[in-house]
C-alpha angles and dihedrals in degrees: 000000000000115000107166141359133223129190133192146091093053098308146081117217129195114206136196124233088264091055094253117143112253101176140350132204121196119216125230112286110271094026140085132196111280099182139353134199131193126194150141117269106239111222095024094083112099143137124225137182130045130353094256123082092249091060095051124099120198108225095176110145128205128195137209116201127188137179125197136225125208113254100165113106123197116236106251091203095051094095098028097116118077114237111255099199143012094272092054091046092054091046090051092050091050091050091048091050091049092049091050091050091052092049092049091051092049090051090054091049091050089059090053126099113203116207129190123188128205135171139220091287088065090237120136103242107177145346122234119210105203118215095244099126099099116120093234094082138072130233112291110249107171139024129195137175112226116182091324094315122115115234117197124191122192144191092263091061092257122147116195122188119200132189128192128254130184112260095189135049092246092055091230093113120061138185135192126262123191110232102168140021126188132170138202097202118219092020142084126225110254102173142353135194135171111241140168104090141072092235141007092276093055092043088054089064091055134065097204120136127190107211129184120200137199123212116247128200094226122055118211125190123219101205097209097042126109103238118232114201118244108217098153112039094204099031131121110240121208105207133183104229093198096051095033091227137129111241101179143356122215108201115171105108122093092209135041113292107244100182135033125183133180115231127221091247092054094261127128129241119204131184123198129214128266095284090055101033096182136121113211133193120216130196120262112287092244089057093046092052093046089060090071104119097170101068136278093289095058123096115237112231121197122186103166131061140137122288122216115232088219147074096014118183112019139170093217142356134215126191114221108202126202110268089219091063100250125135091254112113143162129222125224115201124191124208123164106314096338130090115196121194119202 
């Protein structure tokens, strides 16, 4: 059955434990996967039948979500020559109209989140088409699974959280329902990670998100969103998704934070962009929040933390925990065609 998933170059591939391809999904022409998320659909898991194990049926559902980024580039030299007659002018107008139509369609697709569902038999059961085509939203930039909920960040600074509800009487079909909407106005969402625990089980008991943002020239307003104040344009914001509040701001990078990872000891790992080129380690979230001396309503701001000598500038990070369950861990950093483990 499926063991891991890869995405890139216009396709999403599902692989077996032996690294054999199980299934492949092609993205819309002119796009490539920007982010993927995999999780268990809370509320869809159930057992039916008799009291013995043979009479039980596992109805646990899993989902795979993907958003797309536009990769198609218009040819700048396509309309370089000035039309010499009426026929050429009309042909040029038709080509311009077609190009504009293609770009508009790609923009719509970039706002789209594609979701596939599958069950314990590893068979793809259905495909959900989320209602994310309204014009009052930006292109989706990041996806994250948080305790079985799907978290979507976009280029307008919006963060939407969805849970799953049965769409049929049998409960075998599910659809998404938006349960929260926040916005960092004047920014886009660069990265997100669930934090707050020393392991996945402890994180499950929290609704804390670490979110990095990137300043944008244009500011869009999502009318129904709860606005979150931007005080540090390149900071990492620790927000409570249940209370819709900012708990802490980590502001030590000189460029947009491109990667955030939760550490086995409850700490946070952040990697800045090319102009920063540092990987920094932050104290456990519980420790950071306990440093609040101004009262429970104040936002904790941290500007200093330790910098790792290696790996420097990276495209992505992965934490490799100790298989024996200790707090010892390694860090794998990817840059171009090299993966460095420290």
